[in-house]
């Protein structure tokens, strides 16, 4: 994940913050870039991760330059997703995003991305964590939505 600048969408940050696992993202990414809309969705609205985003020296807020490009993104995407996708495209960044519509749009634009499950696999591969299931369960308890079938298939695939 460190080869490129990492851009994060709101839901990933909120989920990891609610489960008290933002340090895992810091260990993997070193530094995160978030667009203004993601900052506002977390810090201004008082979501989990508010303090970490406001006080962190490893999370940087960056304005997008291509407002016109962002406005061309599908209307059903939220502002945070649109800005995260646009910013990742502008800086050739690697996007952290769980939203299926946002992931489809990132793929359509040729932006590399990964979601929560991919982050956990990377953390295990880099020996930041040893077991995925306990952390995944904490994330689910803290609000991560994952279809039971995907949960089961994922754990079978990784042998947990």
Tab-separated table of C-alpha atoms in Angstrom:
chain	number	residue	atom	x	y	z
A	1	UNK	CA	0.000	0.000	0.000
A	2	UNK	CA	2.890	2.417	0.605
A	3	UNK	CA	4.097	2.638	-2.992
A	4	UNK	CA	1.405	5.217	-3.738
A	5	UNK	CA	-0.167	8.022	-1.771
A	6	UNK	CA	-3.159	6.612	0.117
A	7	UNK	CA	-6.493	8.445	-0.142
A	8	UNK	CA	-9.249	7.390	2.266
A	9	UNK	CA	-13.019	7.629	2.041
A	10	UNK	CA	-15.147	8.435	5.077
A	11	UNK	CA	-16.645	5.023	5.842
A	12	UNK	CA	-13.277	3.281	6.218
A	13	UNK	CA	-11.993	5.913	8.646
A	14	UNK	CA	-15.188	5.923	10.709
A	15	UNK	CA	-15.269	2.132	10.859
A	16	UNK	CA	-11.641	1.757	11.931
A	17	UNK	CA	-11.948	4.657	14.404
A	18	UNK	CA	-15.111	3.240	15.993
A	19	UNK	CA	-13.301	-0.075	16.529
A	20	UNK	CA	-10.214	1.763	17.875
A	21	UNK	CA	-8.142	0.410	14.973
A	22	UNK	CA	-6.967	3.588	13.219
A	23	UNK	CA	-3.434	2.736	14.330
A	24	UNK	CA	-3.594	-0.239	11.969
A	25	UNK	CA	-4.110	2.136	9.033
A	26	UNK	CA	-1.237	4.292	10.256
A	27	UNK	CA	1.089	1.286	10.427
A	28	UNK	CA	0.154	0.212	6.904
A	29	UNK	CA	-0.039	3.558	5.140
A	30	UNK	CA	2.254	5.764	7.170
A	31	UNK	CA	0.254	8.742	5.940
A	32	UNK	CA	-3.293	9.208	4.655
A	33	UNK	CA	-4.696	11.951	2.472
A	34	UNK	CA	-8.375	12.826	2.774
A	35	UNK	CA	-10.389	15.336	0.770
A	36	UNK	CA	-12.179	18.236	2.455
A	37	UNK	CA	-15.579	16.511	2.225
A	38	UNK	CA	-14.298	13.463	4.125
A	39	UNK	CA	-12.823	15.745	6.780
A	40	UNK	CA	-16.153	17.528	7.133
A	41	UNK	CA	-18.130	14.278	7.269
A	42	UNK	CA	-15.985	13.120	10.188
A	43	UNK	CA	-14.750	16.182	12.081
A	44	UNK	CA	-17.590	18.623	11.567
A	45	UNK	CA	-20.339	16.063	12.091
A	46	UNK	CA	-18.681	14.558	15.177
A	47	UNK	CA	-18.283	10.994	13.898
A	48	UNK	CA	-15.894	8.366	15.312
A	49	UNK	CA	-12.374	9.435	14.407
A	50	UNK	CA	-13.153	13.131	14.849
A	51	UNK	CA	-10.297	13.766	17.270
A	52	UNK	CA	-7.813	11.615	15.360
A	53	UNK	CA	-8.558	13.344	12.069
A	54	UNK	CA	-8.339	16.816	13.603
A	55	UNK	CA	-5.209	16.216	15.704
A	56	UNK	CA	-3.343	13.696	13.597
A	57	UNK	CA	0.015	14.386	12.029
A	58	UNK	CA	-0.428	11.415	9.678
A	59	UNK	CA	-3.803	12.357	8.161
A	60	UNK	CA	-3.620	15.300	5.761
A	61	UNK	CA	-6.601	17.163	4.341
A	62	UNK	CA	-6.115	18.069	0.686
A	63	UNK	CA	-8.440	20.066	-1.544
A	64	UNK	CA	-9.298	18.664	-4.933
A	65	UNK	CA	-8.382	20.779	-7.942
A	66	UNK	CA	-10.696	19.288	-10.552
A	67	UNK	CA	-14.104	20.405	-9.312
A	68	UNK	CA	-15.482	19.982	-12.831
A	69	UNK	CA	-14.254	16.381	-12.985
A	70	UNK	CA	-15.783	15.626	-9.591
A	71	UNK	CA	-19.121	17.027	-10.717
A	72	UNK	CA	-19.122	14.579	-13.641
A	73	UNK	CA	-19.155	11.628	-11.233
A	74	UNK	CA	-22.452	9.752	-10.796
A	75	UNK	CA	-25.045	11.677	-8.794
A	76	UNK	CA	-25.827	8.721	-6.519
A	77	UNK	CA	-22.355	8.916	-4.960
A	78	UNK	CA	-21.998	10.982	-1.808
A	79	UNK	CA	-19.812	14.084	-1.732
A	80	UNK	CA	-17.115	12.311	0.299
A	81	UNK	CA	-16.929	9.426	-2.160
A	82	UNK	CA	-16.861	11.784	-5.128
A	83	UNK	CA	-14.051	13.862	-3.654
A	84	UNK	CA	-12.053	10.797	-2.569
A	85	UNK	CA	-12.309	9.293	-6.063
A	86	UNK	CA	-11.470	12.617	-7.715
A	87	UNK	CA	-8.494	13.215	-5.405
A	88	UNK	CA	-7.127	9.700	-5.903
A	89	UNK	CA	-7.380	10.269	-9.653
A	90	UNK	CA	-5.668	13.671	-9.481
A	91	UNK	CA	-2.680	12.490	-7.473
A	92	UNK	CA	-2.541	8.939	-8.861
A	93	UNK	CA	-3.306	7.704	-5.370
A	94	UNK	CA	-4.432	4.375	-3.966
A	95	UNK	CA	-8.012	4.602	-2.681
A	96	UNK	CA	-9.418	3.049	0.511
A	97	UNK	CA	-13.154	2.647	-0.087
A	98	UNK	CA	-15.879	0.153	0.830
A	99	UNK	CA	-18.918	1.617	-0.928
A	100	UNK	CA	-19.778	-0.692	-3.870
A	101	UNK	CA	-20.852	2.170	-6.154
A	102	UNK	CA	-17.716	4.107	-5.316
A	103	UNK	CA	-15.562	1.060	-5.983
A	104	UNK	CA	-17.217	0.543	-9.384
A	105	UNK	CA	-16.553	4.168	-10.296
A	106	UNK	CA	-12.933	3.953	-9.131
A	107	UNK	CA	-12.486	0.823	-11.230
A	108	UNK	CA	-14.111	2.528	-14.223
A	109	UNK	CA	-11.585	5.346	-13.889
A	110	UNK	CA	-8.615	3.017	-13.485
A	111	UNK	CA	-7.974	4.003	-9.862
A	112	UNK	CA	-6.450	1.298	-7.691
A	113	UNK	CA	-8.490	0.666	-4.550
A	114	UNK	CA	-8.983	-1.683	-1.657
A	115	UNK	CA	-11.670	-2.056	0.991
A	116	UNK	CA	-11.683	-3.164	4.587
A	117	UNK	CA	-11.142	-6.849	3.793
A	118	UNK	CA	-8.163	-6.031	1.589
A	119	UNK	CA	-6.712	-3.787	4.288
A	120	UNK	CA	-6.944	-6.630	6.804
A	121	UNK	CA	-5.286	-9.060	4.379
A	122	UNK	CA	-2.459	-6.588	3.793
A	123	UNK	CA	-2.061	-6.081	7.545
A	124	UNK	CA	-1.756	-9.821	8.041
A	125	UNK	CA	0.673	-10.227	5.135
A	126	UNK	CA	2.888	-7.504	6.626
A	127	UNK	CA	2.577	-9.048	10.086
A	128	UNK	CA	0.890	-5.981	11.531
A	129	UNK	CA	-1.816	-8.385	12.734
A	130	UNK	CA	-1.750	-12.158	13.085
A	131	UNK	CA	-5.419	-13.101	12.893
A	132	UNK	CA	-8.008	-11.314	10.776
A	133	UNK	CA	-11.249	-12.710	12.223
A	134	UNK	CA	-11.070	-11.057	15.676
A	135	UNK	CA	-10.397	-7.653	14.142
A	136	UNK	CA	-13.033	-8.139	11.453
A	137	UNK	CA	-15.523	-9.064	14.183
A	138	UNK	CA	-14.612	-5.883	16.112
A	139	UNK	CA	-15.119	-3.811	12.971
A	140	UNK	CA	-18.528	-5.434	12.410
A	141	UNK	CA	-19.503	-4.795	16.037
A	142	UNK	CA	-18.465	-1.167	15.516
A	143	UNK	CA	-20.645	-0.730	12.436
A	144	UNK	CA	-18.991	-2.343	9.405
A	145	UNK	CA	-21.706	-3.798	7.210
A	146	UNK	CA	-20.786	-7.003	5.463
A	147	UNK	CA	-23.102	-9.579	3.962
A	148	UNK	CA	-23.040	-12.817	6.000
A	149	UNK	CA	-22.248	-14.827	2.858
A	150	UNK	CA	-19.246	-12.614	2.041
A	151	UNK	CA	-18.081	-12.824	5.663
A	152	UNK	CA	-18.214	-16.626	5.594
A	153	UNK	CA	-16.585	-16.939	2.157
A	154	UNK	CA	-13.823	-14.493	3.075
A	155	UNK	CA	-12.935	-16.322	6.288
A	156	UNK	CA	-12.953	-19.673	4.460
A	157	UNK	CA	-10.704	-18.227	1.743
A	158	UNK	CA	-8.120	-17.036	4.284
A	159	UNK	CA	-8.379	-20.170	6.391
A	160	UNK	CA	-9.883	-18.639	9.492
